[in-house]
Coordinates of C-alpha atoms in Angstrom, one line a residue:
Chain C
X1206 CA 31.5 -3.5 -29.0
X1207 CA 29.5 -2.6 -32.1
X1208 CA 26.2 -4.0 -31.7
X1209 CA 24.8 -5.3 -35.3
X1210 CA 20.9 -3.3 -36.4
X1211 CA 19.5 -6.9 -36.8
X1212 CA 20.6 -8.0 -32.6
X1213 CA 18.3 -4.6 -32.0
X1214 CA 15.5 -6.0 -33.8
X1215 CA 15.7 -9.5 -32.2
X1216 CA 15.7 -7.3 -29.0
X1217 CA 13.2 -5.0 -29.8
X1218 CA 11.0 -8.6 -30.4
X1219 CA 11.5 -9.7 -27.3
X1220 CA 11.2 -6.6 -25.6
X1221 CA 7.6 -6.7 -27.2
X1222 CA 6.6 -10.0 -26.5
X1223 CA 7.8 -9.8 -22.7
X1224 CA 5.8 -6.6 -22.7
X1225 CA 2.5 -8.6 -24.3
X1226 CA 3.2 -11.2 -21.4
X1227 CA 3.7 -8.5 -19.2
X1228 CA 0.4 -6.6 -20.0
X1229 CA -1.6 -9.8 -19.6
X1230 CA -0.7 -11.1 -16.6
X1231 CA -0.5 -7.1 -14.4
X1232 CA -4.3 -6.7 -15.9
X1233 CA -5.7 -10.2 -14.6
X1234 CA -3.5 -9.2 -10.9
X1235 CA -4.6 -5.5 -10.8
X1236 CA -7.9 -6.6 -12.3
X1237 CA -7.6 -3.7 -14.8
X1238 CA -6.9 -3.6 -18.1
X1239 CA -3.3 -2.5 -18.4
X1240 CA -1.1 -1.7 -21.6
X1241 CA 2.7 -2.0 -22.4
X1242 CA 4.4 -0.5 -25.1
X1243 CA 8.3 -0.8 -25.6
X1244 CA 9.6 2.7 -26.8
X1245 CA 13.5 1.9 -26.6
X1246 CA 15.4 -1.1 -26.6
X1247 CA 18.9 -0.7 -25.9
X1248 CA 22.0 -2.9 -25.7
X1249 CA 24.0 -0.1 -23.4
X1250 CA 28.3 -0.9 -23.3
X1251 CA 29.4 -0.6 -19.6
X1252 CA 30.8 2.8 -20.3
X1253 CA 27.9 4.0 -21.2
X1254 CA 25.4 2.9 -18.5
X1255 CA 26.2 5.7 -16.2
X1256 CA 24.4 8.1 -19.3
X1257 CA 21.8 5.4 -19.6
X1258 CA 20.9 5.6 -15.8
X1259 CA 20.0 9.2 -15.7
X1260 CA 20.7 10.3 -12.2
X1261 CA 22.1 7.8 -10.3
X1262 CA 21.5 8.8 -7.0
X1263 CA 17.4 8.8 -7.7
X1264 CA 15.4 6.6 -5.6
X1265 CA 13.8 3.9 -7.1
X1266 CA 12.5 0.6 -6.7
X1267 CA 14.4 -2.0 -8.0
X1268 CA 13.3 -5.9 -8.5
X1269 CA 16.3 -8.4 -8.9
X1270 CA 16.3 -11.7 -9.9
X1271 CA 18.8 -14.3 -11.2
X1272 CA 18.2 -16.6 -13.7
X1273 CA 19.7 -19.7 -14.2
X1274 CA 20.1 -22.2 -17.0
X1275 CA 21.8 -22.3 -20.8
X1276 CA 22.0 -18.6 -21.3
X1277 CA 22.5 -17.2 -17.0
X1278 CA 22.2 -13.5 -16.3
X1279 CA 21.0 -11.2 -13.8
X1280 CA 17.6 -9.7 -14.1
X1281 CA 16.1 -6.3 -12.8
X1282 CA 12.7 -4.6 -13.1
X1283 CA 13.5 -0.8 -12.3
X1284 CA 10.1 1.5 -11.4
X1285 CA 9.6 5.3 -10.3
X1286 CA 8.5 5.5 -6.8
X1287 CA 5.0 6.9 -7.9
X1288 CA 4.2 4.3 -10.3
X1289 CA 5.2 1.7 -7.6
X1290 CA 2.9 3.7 -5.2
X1291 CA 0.4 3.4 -8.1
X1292 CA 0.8 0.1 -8.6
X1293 CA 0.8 -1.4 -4.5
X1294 CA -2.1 0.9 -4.4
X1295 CA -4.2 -1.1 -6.9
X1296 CA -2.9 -4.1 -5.9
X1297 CA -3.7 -4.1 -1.9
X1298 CA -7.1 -2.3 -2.7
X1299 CA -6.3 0.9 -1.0
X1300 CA -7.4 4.2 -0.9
X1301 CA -4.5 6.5 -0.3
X1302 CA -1.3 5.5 -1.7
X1303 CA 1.1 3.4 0.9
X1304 CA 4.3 4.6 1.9
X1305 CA 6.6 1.6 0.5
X1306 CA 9.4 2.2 2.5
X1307 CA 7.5 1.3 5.5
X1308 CA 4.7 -1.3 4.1
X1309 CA 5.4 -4.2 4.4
X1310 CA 2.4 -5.7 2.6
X1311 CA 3.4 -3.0 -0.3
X1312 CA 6.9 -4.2 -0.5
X1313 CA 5.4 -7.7 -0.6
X1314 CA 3.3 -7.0 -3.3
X1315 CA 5.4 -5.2 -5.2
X1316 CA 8.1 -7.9 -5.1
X1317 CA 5.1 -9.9 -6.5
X1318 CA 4.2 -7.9 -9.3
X1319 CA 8.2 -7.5 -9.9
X1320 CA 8.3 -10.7 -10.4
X1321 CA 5.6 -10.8 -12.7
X1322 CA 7.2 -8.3 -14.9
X1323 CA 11.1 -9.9 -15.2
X1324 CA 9.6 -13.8 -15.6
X1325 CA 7.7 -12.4 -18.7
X1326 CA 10.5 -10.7 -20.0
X1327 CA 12.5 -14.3 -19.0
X1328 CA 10.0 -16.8 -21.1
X1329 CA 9.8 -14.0 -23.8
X1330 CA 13.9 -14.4 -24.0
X1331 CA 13.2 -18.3 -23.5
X1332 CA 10.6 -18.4 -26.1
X1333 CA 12.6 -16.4 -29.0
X1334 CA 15.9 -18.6 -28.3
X1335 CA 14.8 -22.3 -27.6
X1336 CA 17.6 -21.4 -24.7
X1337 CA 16.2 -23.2 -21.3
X1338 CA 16.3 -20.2 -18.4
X1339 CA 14.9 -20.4 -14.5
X1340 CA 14.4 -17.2 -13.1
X1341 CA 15.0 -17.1 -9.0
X1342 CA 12.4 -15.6 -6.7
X1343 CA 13.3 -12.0 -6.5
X1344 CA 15.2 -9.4 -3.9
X1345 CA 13.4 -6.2 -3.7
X1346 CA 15.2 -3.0 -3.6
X1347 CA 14.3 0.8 -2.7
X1348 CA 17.2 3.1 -2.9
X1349 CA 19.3 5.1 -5.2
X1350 CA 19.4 3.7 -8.7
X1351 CA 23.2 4.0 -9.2
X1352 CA 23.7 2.1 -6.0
X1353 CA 21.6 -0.8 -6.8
X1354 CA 22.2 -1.3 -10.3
X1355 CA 26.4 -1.4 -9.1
X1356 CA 25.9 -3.9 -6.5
X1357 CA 24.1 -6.3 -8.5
X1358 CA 26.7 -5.7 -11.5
X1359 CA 29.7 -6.5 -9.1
X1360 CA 28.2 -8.9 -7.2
X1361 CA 30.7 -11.9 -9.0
X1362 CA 33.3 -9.7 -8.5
X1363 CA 34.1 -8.5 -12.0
X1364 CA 32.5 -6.3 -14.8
X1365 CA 30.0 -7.8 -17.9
X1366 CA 30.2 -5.8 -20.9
X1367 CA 26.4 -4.8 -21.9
X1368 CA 23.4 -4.7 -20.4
X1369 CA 20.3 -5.3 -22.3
X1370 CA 18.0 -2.5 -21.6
X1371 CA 14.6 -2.3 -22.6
X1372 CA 12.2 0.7 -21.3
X1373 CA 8.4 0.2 -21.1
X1374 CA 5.6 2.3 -20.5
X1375 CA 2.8 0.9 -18.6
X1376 CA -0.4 2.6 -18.6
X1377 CA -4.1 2.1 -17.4
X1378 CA -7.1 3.7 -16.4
X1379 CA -7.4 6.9 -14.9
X1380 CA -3.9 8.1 -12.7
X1381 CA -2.1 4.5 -13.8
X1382 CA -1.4 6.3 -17.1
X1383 CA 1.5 6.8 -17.8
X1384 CA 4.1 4.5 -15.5
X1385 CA 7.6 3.9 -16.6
X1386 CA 9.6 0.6 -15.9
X1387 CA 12.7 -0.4 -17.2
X1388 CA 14.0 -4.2 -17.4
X1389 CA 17.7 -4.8 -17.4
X1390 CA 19.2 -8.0 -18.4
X1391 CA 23.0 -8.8 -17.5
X1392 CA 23.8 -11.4 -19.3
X1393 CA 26.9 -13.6 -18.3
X1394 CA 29.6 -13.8 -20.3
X1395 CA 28.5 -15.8 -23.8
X1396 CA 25.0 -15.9 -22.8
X1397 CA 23.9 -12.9 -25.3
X1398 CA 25.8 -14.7 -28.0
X1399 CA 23.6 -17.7 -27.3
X1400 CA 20.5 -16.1 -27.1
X1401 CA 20.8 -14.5 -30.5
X1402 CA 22.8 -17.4 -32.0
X1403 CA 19.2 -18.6 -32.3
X1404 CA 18.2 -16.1 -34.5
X1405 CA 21.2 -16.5 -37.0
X1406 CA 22.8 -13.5 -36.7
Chain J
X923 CA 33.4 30.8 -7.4
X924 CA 33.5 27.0 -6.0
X925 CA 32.0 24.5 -8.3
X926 CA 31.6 20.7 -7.8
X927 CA 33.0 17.9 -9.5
X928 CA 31.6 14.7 -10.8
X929 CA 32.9 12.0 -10.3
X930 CA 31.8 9.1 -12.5
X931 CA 31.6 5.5 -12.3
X932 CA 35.1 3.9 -12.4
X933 CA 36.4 7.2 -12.7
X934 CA 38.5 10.0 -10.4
X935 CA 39.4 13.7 -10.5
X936 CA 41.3 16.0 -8.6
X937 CA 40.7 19.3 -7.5
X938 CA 42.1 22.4 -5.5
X939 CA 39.6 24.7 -3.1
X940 CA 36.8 26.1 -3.2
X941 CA 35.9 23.2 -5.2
X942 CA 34.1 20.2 -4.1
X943 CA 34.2 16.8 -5.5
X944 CA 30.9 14.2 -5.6
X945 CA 30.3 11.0 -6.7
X946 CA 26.2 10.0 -6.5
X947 CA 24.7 6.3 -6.1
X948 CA 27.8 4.4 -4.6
X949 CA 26.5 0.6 -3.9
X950 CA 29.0 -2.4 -3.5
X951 CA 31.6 0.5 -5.1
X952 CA 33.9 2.8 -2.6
X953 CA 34.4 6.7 -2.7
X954 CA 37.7 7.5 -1.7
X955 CA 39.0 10.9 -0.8
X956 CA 42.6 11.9 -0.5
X957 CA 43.4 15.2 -0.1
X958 CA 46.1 17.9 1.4
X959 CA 44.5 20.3 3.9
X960 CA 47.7 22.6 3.7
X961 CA 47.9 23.2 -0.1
X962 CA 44.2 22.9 -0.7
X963 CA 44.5 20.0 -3.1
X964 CA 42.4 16.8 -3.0
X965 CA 40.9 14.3 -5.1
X966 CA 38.0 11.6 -5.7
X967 CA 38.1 8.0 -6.7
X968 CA 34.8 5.9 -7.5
X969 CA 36.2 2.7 -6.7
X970 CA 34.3 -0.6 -8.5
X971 CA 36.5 -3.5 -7.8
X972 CA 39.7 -4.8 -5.5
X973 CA 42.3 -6.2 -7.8
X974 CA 43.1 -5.1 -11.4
X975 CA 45.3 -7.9 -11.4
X976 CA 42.2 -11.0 -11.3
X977 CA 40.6 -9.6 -13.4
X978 CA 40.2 -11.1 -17.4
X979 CA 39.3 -8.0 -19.2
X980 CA 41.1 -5.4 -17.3
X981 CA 40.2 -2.2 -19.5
X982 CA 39.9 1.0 -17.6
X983 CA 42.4 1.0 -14.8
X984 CA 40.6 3.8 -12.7
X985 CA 38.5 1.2 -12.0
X986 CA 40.1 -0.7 -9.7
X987 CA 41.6 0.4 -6.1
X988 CA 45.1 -0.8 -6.3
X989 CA 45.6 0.5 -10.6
X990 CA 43.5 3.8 -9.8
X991 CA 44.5 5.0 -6.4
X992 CA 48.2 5.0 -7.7
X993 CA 47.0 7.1 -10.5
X994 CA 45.2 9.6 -8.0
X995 CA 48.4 10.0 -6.0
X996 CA 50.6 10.7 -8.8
X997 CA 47.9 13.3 -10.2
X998 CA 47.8 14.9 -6.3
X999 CA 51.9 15.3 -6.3
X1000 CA 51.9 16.9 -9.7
X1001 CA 49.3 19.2 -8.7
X1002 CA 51.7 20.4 -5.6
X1003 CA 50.3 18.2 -2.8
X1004 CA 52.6 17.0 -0.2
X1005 CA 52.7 13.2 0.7
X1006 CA 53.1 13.1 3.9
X1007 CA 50.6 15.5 4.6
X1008 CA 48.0 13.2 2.7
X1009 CA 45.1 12.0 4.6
X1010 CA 42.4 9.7 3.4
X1011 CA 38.1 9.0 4.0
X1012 CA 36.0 6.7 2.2
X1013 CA 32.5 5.7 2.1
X1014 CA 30.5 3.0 0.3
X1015 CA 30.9 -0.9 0.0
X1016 CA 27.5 -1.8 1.0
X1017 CA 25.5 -5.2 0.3
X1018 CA 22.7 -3.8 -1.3
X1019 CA 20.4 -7.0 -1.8
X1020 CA 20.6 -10.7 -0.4
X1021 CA 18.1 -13.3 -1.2
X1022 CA 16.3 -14.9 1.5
X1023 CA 18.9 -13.2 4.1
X1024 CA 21.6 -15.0 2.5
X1025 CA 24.6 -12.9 2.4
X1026 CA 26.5 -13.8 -0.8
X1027 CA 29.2 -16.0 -1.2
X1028 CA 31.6 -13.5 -2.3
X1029 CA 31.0 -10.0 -0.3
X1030 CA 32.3 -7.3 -3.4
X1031 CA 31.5 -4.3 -1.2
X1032 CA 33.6 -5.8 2.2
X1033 CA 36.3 -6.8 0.0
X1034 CA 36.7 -3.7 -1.7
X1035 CA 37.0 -1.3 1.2
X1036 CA 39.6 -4.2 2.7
X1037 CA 41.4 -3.5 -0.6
X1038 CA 41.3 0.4 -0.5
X1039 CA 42.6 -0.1 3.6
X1040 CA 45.2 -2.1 2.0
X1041 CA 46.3 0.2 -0.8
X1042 CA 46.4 3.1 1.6
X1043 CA 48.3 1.7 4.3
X1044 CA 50.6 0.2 1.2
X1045 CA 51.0 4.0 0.5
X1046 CA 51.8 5.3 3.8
X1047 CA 48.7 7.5 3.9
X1048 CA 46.2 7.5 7.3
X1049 CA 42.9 6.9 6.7
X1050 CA 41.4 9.2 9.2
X1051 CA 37.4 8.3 8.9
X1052 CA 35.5 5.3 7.1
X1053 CA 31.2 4.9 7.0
X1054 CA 31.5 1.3 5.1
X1055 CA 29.5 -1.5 4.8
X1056 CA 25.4 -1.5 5.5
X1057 CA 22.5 -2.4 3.3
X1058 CA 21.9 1.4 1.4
X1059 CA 23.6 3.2 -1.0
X1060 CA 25.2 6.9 -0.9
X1061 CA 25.9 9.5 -2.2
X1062 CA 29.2 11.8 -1.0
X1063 CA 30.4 15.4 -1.4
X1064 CA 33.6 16.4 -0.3
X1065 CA 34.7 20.0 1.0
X1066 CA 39.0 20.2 -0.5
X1067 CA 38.9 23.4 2.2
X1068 CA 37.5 21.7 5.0
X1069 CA 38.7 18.2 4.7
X1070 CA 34.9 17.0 5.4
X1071 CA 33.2 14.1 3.7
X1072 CA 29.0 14.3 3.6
X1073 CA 27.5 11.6 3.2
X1074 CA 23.8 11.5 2.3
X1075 CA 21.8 8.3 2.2
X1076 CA 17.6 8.3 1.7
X1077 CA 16.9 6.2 4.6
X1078 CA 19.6 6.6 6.9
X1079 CA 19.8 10.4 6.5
X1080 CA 22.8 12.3 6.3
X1081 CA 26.4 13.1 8.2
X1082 CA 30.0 14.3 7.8
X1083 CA 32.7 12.4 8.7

């Protein structure tokens, strides 16, 4: 599928209002002041996810949350292992950084702040469309990117077309600079038509 | 000079030794080996779903196990491999997440190693070892000389079946 310049734009806006939303609510839970930019949004064709992946046996943390309502999809909030480290770190007040596949209290915090991060991507999607959409509490992953991102794509037992892909940088103070997340929405079949039906395009 | 093989998502390849064929990050999907120790040949398939036939938008055929391990065999023949000295291992088909230890109404990873059993068995070739099923995700390298199948995982560490 060809995707029209002007659905990228209506992306890229939500992409950086869900980063704004983002931003806001990570600084008031870390209790530092944390910024969000948006360098790439990306509506990536199945074919070409494997490209848009990178490596896909990496290990990385991996939020996942449905979401329900007039325009259903599948929600993920994909971060680096050191900038989850960084982040579980901050949030449980630690000194050294906590070793996530063990921590429980990390994983639990990091489901948290995953959640965070995919509901204000969510309102910014329900915001921009007028569409009504209920995100579920999330599943936490830690494993190979490729792996995750396959299982949660399958999970109805057949393929979607694109995935909405919109990279983000998060950065801080002092060694919080610097930390990449990526949000993935799958949308179910008609939903992306309905979200930017809204727009008139 | 051996060299390994990608193989992609929805995707397979054959190869002849010293060459080695990989596929990285399989979740809910299936890696499926078939190869000829005798003639050295063998080949990959990255397996997504069960059943080309219920699906809508069918598109590329290697992606399912009953369309795309009939186009591996065919591929193996022409290359000089003998049938019925085929043997077959696979790996993959895990549940990577559940929500509140819920398993999921409709289990994609169980289902599609039942469907790559079913295929094989269809298609008179043994499968002689399986590692299927589990919460993780892997990663597998196969050895066309050898006949053996690694299989690395990042929690579970590695082995060769």
């Amino acid at each position: 599928m060809e995707v029209p310049a002007l659905w990228i734009e209506a992306l890229k806006e939500v992409g950086n209002i869900g980063a704004g939303h983002a931003a806001t609510s990570l600084s008031h839970l870390l209790q530092t002041r944390i910024e969000m930019t948006v360098p790439r949004v990306r509506l990536v064709p199945l074919v070409r996810l494997q490209e848009a992946l990178g490596q896909l046996d990496a290990t990385k943390v991996a939020l996942y949350l449905k979401v329900m309502g007039e325009a259903p999809g599948k929600a993920m909030f994909i971060l680096s292992i050191p900038s989850a480290q960084l982040i579980a770190r901050t949030l449980l007040c630690k000194g050294e950084l906590p070793d996530i596949f063990t921590d429980q209290m990390a994983q639990s915090a990091l489901q948290e702040v995953g959640n965070i991060m995919v509901s204000s991507f969510v309102i910014a999607l329900t915001e921009l469309s007028g569409c009504m959409l209920q995100p579920s509490i999330p599943a936490l992953g830690i494993d190979m990117i490729g792996a995750m991102v396959d299982s949660v794509l399958l999970e109805e037992g057949h393929l979607d077309d694109s995935i909405l892909m919109i990279d983000t940088i998060l950065s801080g103070q002092g060694d919080m600079k610097e930390m990449e997340g990526t949000f993935l929405y799958i949308p179910a079949e008609g939903s992306i038509e309905k979200l930017l039906g809204v727009f008139g395009i | 000079m051996s060299k390994t093989i990608m193989v992609g998502m929805g995707d397979y390849k054959v190869g002849k030794a010293p060459d080695r064929l990989m596929t990285a990050g399989l979740g809910s999907c299936i890696g499926v080996c078939i190869y000829d120790l005798f003639s050295h040949i063998g080949g990959m398939a990255h397996i997504m779903l069960p059943n080309s036939r219920e699906s809508k938008a069918t598109g590329n055929p290697a992606k399912y196990a009953d369309t795309c391990l009939e186009m591996l065999l065919e591929d193996l023949l022409k290359m000089g491999a003998v049938k019925s000295r085929l043997k077959a291992k696979m790996a993959g088909g895990a549940q990577m997440f559940s929500f509140g230890g819920k398993p999921p109404i409709l289990k994609i990873g169980e289902r599609n190693a039942e469907a790559v059993c079913q295929e094989l068995a269809k298609a008179g070739i043994p499968l002689v070892a399986a590692d299927t099923g589990g919460t993780f995700g892997r990663t597998i390298n196969f050895d066309i000389q050898t006949g053996d199948l690694h299989v690395r995982t990042i929690n579970y560490g590695e082995k060769v079946i």
